[in-house]
Amino acid sequence: MTGLEPSSFDPARLRIGQGYDVHAFAEGRRLVLGGVDIPHVRGLLGHSDADVLAHAISDALLGGVRGGDIGRLFPDTDPAYKDADSLVLLAAVAAFVRSQGYEILDVDSVVAAQAPKLSPYREAMRQNLATAMGVSVDNVGVKATTTEHLGFEGREEGISATAACLLCRCK
């Protein structure tokens, strides 16, 4: 029983959340997106591993339960999160969402990057993110786009990601 049977379905138990994150490129850093190490000449600058995709999804989940943003739970002023694995942080966010009485029904996301080409890594990202959140990979969408050389992503100054989620207070 999922709590979503037609006789008991109540749309008031649904919540959506959205998230957005951006990180600049930096020399001497790994490029990690969706928990996948992606070969590139530069990585992303940040206190943690700067996984912009995991951060946007974390913010979407937190938004869905009105829990603020990832910086509230894992401040960049706390040395404990220096170079932290963002999938570990995402797993903690998913646990927090469940502790608030919600289940994660679906997550969809978009990564905007002129380079590198991300499509070869999409399925590994989906699997990593699904595992971290404790959901089926079928409930995690990851898309990649360029910005046709427009904006900071198009000038290859950094990468941004957006995410949306659907949550349910199913219990």
CSV table of C-alpha atoms in Angstrom, one decimal:
chain,number,residue,atom,x,y,z
A,1,MET,CA,0.0,0.0,0.0
A,2,THR,CA,1.5,3.3,-1.1
A,3,GLY,CA,-1.2,5.6,0.4
A,4,LEU,CA,-2.1,6.6,-3.2
A,5,GLU,CA,-5.0,4.2,-3.9
A,6,PRO,CA,-7.9,6.0,-5.7
A,7,SER,CA,-10.2,5.7,-2.7
A,8,SER,CA,-7.8,7.4,-0.4
A,9,PHE,CA,-6.0,9.9,-2.7
A,10,ASP,CA,-6.1,13.4,-1.4
A,11,PRO,CA,-4.2,16.0,-3.5
A,12,ALA,CA,-3.8,18.2,-0.4
A,13,ARG,CA,-1.1,15.6,0.7
A,14,LEU,CA,1.1,16.4,-2.3
A,15,ARG,CA,3.9,19.0,-2.2
A,16,ILE,CA,6.2,20.2,-4.9
A,17,GLY,CA,9.6,21.7,-4.5
A,18,GLN,CA,12.0,23.4,-6.8
A,19,GLY,CA,15.7,23.9,-6.5
A,20,TYR,CA,18.5,25.8,-8.3
A,21,ASP,CA,22.2,25.9,-7.8
A,22,VAL,CA,25.2,27.3,-9.7
A,23,HIS,CA,29.0,26.9,-9.3
A,24,ALA,CA,31.8,28.5,-11.1
A,25,PHE,CA,34.6,26.5,-12.8
A,26,ALA,CA,37.9,26.4,-11.0
A,27,GLU,CA,41.3,24.9,-11.8
A,28,GLY,CA,42.6,22.0,-9.7
A,29,ARG,CA,39.1,20.7,-8.8
A,30,ARG,CA,37.2,17.5,-9.8
A,31,LEU,CA,34.1,17.8,-11.8
A,32,VAL,CA,31.4,15.9,-10.0
A,33,LEU,CA,27.8,15.9,-11.3
A,34,GLY,CA,25.2,13.5,-9.9
A,35,GLY,CA,27.9,11.7,-8.0
A,36,VAL,CA,29.8,10.9,-11.3
A,37,ASP,CA,33.4,12.0,-11.7
A,38,ILE,CA,33.4,13.5,-15.2
A,39,PRO,CA,36.7,14.1,-17.0
A,40,HIS,CA,37.2,17.8,-17.7
A,41,VAL,CA,40.0,20.4,-17.6
A,42,ARG,CA,38.3,22.1,-14.6
A,43,GLY,CA,36.0,21.2,-11.8
A,44,LEU,CA,33.5,23.3,-9.9
A,45,LEU,CA,34.4,25.6,-7.0
A,46,GLY,CA,32.6,25.0,-3.7
A,47,HIS,CA,33.0,24.1,0.0
A,48,SER,CA,31.8,20.6,-0.7
A,49,ASP,CA,32.5,18.6,-3.8
A,50,ALA,CA,30.3,21.3,-5.6
A,51,ASP,CA,28.0,18.8,-7.2
A,52,VAL,CA,25.6,21.4,-8.5
A,53,LEU,CA,23.0,18.7,-9.6
A,54,ALA,CA,22.9,17.0,-6.2
A,55,HIS,CA,22.6,20.5,-4.6
A,56,ALA,CA,19.7,21.6,-6.8
A,57,ILE,CA,17.9,18.3,-6.0
A,58,SER,CA,18.5,18.7,-2.3
A,59,ASP,CA,17.1,22.3,-2.4
A,60,ALA,CA,14.0,21.0,-4.3
A,61,LEU,CA,13.4,18.3,-1.7
A,62,LEU,CA,13.9,20.8,1.2
A,63,GLY,CA,11.6,23.3,-0.5
A,64,GLY,CA,8.9,20.6,-0.7
A,65,VAL,CA,8.9,20.2,3.0
A,66,ARG,CA,9.5,24.0,3.6
A,67,GLY,CA,12.8,23.1,5.2
A,68,GLY,CA,14.9,26.0,3.8
A,69,ASP,CA,17.9,25.2,1.6
A,70,ILE,CA,21.0,23.0,1.7
A,71,GLY,CA,23.0,25.7,3.3
A,72,ARG,CA,20.7,25.7,6.3
A,73,LEU,CA,21.5,22.0,7.0
A,74,PHE,CA,25.1,22.0,5.8
A,75,PRO,CA,26.5,25.5,6.1
A,76,ASP,CA,29.6,26.3,4.1
A,77,THR,CA,31.1,27.8,7.2
A,78,ASP,CA,31.3,24.4,8.9
A,79,PRO,CA,34.6,22.6,8.3
A,80,ALA,CA,32.8,19.3,8.7
A,81,TYR,CA,31.4,19.8,5.2
A,82,LYS,CA,34.7,20.7,3.5
A,83,ASP,CA,35.0,18.6,0.3
A,84,ALA,CA,31.9,16.6,1.5
A,85,ASP,CA,30.4,14.1,-0.9
A,86,SER,CA,27.1,15.7,-2.0
A,87,LEU,CA,25.4,12.3,-2.5
A,88,VAL,CA,25.9,11.8,1.3
A,89,LEU,CA,24.3,15.2,1.9
A,90,LEU,CA,21.5,14.3,-0.5
A,91,ALA,CA,20.9,11.0,1.4
A,92,ALA,CA,20.7,13.0,4.6
A,93,VAL,CA,18.2,15.4,3.0
A,94,ALA,CA,16.1,12.5,1.8
A,95,ALA,CA,16.1,11.1,5.4
A,96,PHE,CA,15.0,14.5,6.7
A,97,VAL,CA,12.2,14.7,4.2
A,98,ARG,CA,11.0,11.3,5.4
A,99,SER,CA,11.3,12.3,9.0
A,100,GLN,CA,8.9,15.1,8.2
A,101,GLY,CA,6.3,12.5,7.1
A,102,TYR,CA,6.8,12.8,3.3
A,103,GLU,CA,7.8,10.3,0.6
A,104,ILE,CA,9.7,11.2,-2.5
A,105,LEU,CA,7.5,10.4,-5.5
A,106,ASP,CA,9.4,11.9,-8.4
A,107,VAL,CA,12.4,14.2,-9.1
A,108,ASP,CA,13.3,15.8,-12.4
A,109,SER,CA,16.3,18.0,-13.2
A,110,VAL,CA,18.2,19.9,-15.8
A,111,VAL,CA,22.0,20.6,-15.9
A,112,ALA,CA,23.0,23.6,-18.1
A,113,ALA,CA,26.6,23.3,-19.3
A,114,GLN,CA,28.3,24.3,-22.6
A,115,ALA,CA,31.0,21.7,-21.9
A,116,PRO,CA,31.7,19.0,-21.2
A,117,LYS,CA,29.2,16.8,-23.0
A,118,LEU,CA,27.1,15.2,-20.3
A,119,SER,CA,24.8,12.7,-22.1
A,120,PRO,CA,27.3,9.8,-21.7
A,121,TYR,CA,27.0,10.1,-17.9
A,122,ARG,CA,23.2,10.6,-17.6
A,123,GLU,CA,22.3,7.0,-16.6
A,124,ALA,CA,25.0,6.8,-14.0
A,125,MET,CA,23.9,10.1,-12.5
A,126,ARG,CA,20.3,8.9,-12.4
A,127,GLN,CA,21.3,5.7,-10.6
A,128,ASN,CA,23.6,7.5,-8.1
A,129,LEU,CA,20.9,10.1,-7.3
A,130,ALA,CA,18.2,7.4,-7.0
A,131,THR,CA,20.3,5.3,-4.6
A,132,ALA,CA,21.1,8.4,-2.5
A,133,MET,CA,17.4,9.3,-2.2
A,134,GLY,CA,16.2,5.7,-1.7
A,135,VAL,CA,13.9,5.8,-4.7
A,136,SER,CA,13.6,3.9,-8.0
A,137,VAL,CA,15.8,5.1,-10.9
A,138,ASP,CA,12.5,5.3,-12.8
A,139,ASN,CA,11.5,8.2,-10.5
A,140,VAL,CA,14.6,10.3,-11.3
A,141,GLY,CA,15.0,12.4,-14.4
A,142,VAL,CA,18.2,14.0,-15.5
A,143,LYS,CA,18.5,16.1,-18.6
A,144,ALA,CA,21.5,18.2,-19.9
A,145,THR,CA,21.4,21.2,-22.1
A,146,THR,CA,23.8,23.8,-23.5
A,147,THR,CA,22.9,27.5,-23.5
A,148,GLU,CA,24.0,27.9,-27.2
A,149,HIS,CA,27.0,29.9,-25.9
A,150,LEU,CA,24.8,32.4,-24.1
A,151,GLY,CA,25.3,33.4,-20.4
A,152,PHE,CA,27.9,32.2,-17.9
A,153,GLU,CA,27.3,28.6,-18.8
A,154,GLY,CA,27.7,29.3,-22.5
A,155,ARG,CA,31.0,31.2,-21.8
A,156,GLU,CA,32.1,28.1,-19.9
A,157,GLU,CA,32.4,30.0,-16.6
A,158,GLY,CA,30.4,27.5,-14.6
A,159,ILE,CA,27.5,25.1,-14.5
A,160,SER,CA,23.9,25.5,-13.2
A,161,ALA,CA,21.2,23.0,-12.4
A,162,THR,CA,17.5,23.2,-11.7
A,163,ALA,CA,15.3,20.5,-10.1
A,164,ALA,CA,11.7,19.9,-9.2
A,165,CYS,CA,10.2,17.2,-7.0
A,166,LEU,CA,6.9,15.8,-6.1
A,167,LEU,CA,6.4,14.7,-2.5
A,168,CYS,CA,3.5,13.0,-0.7
A,169,ARG,CA,2.5,12.8,2.9
A,170,CYS,CA,1.4,9.3,2.3
A,171,LYS,CA,1.2,8.0,5.9
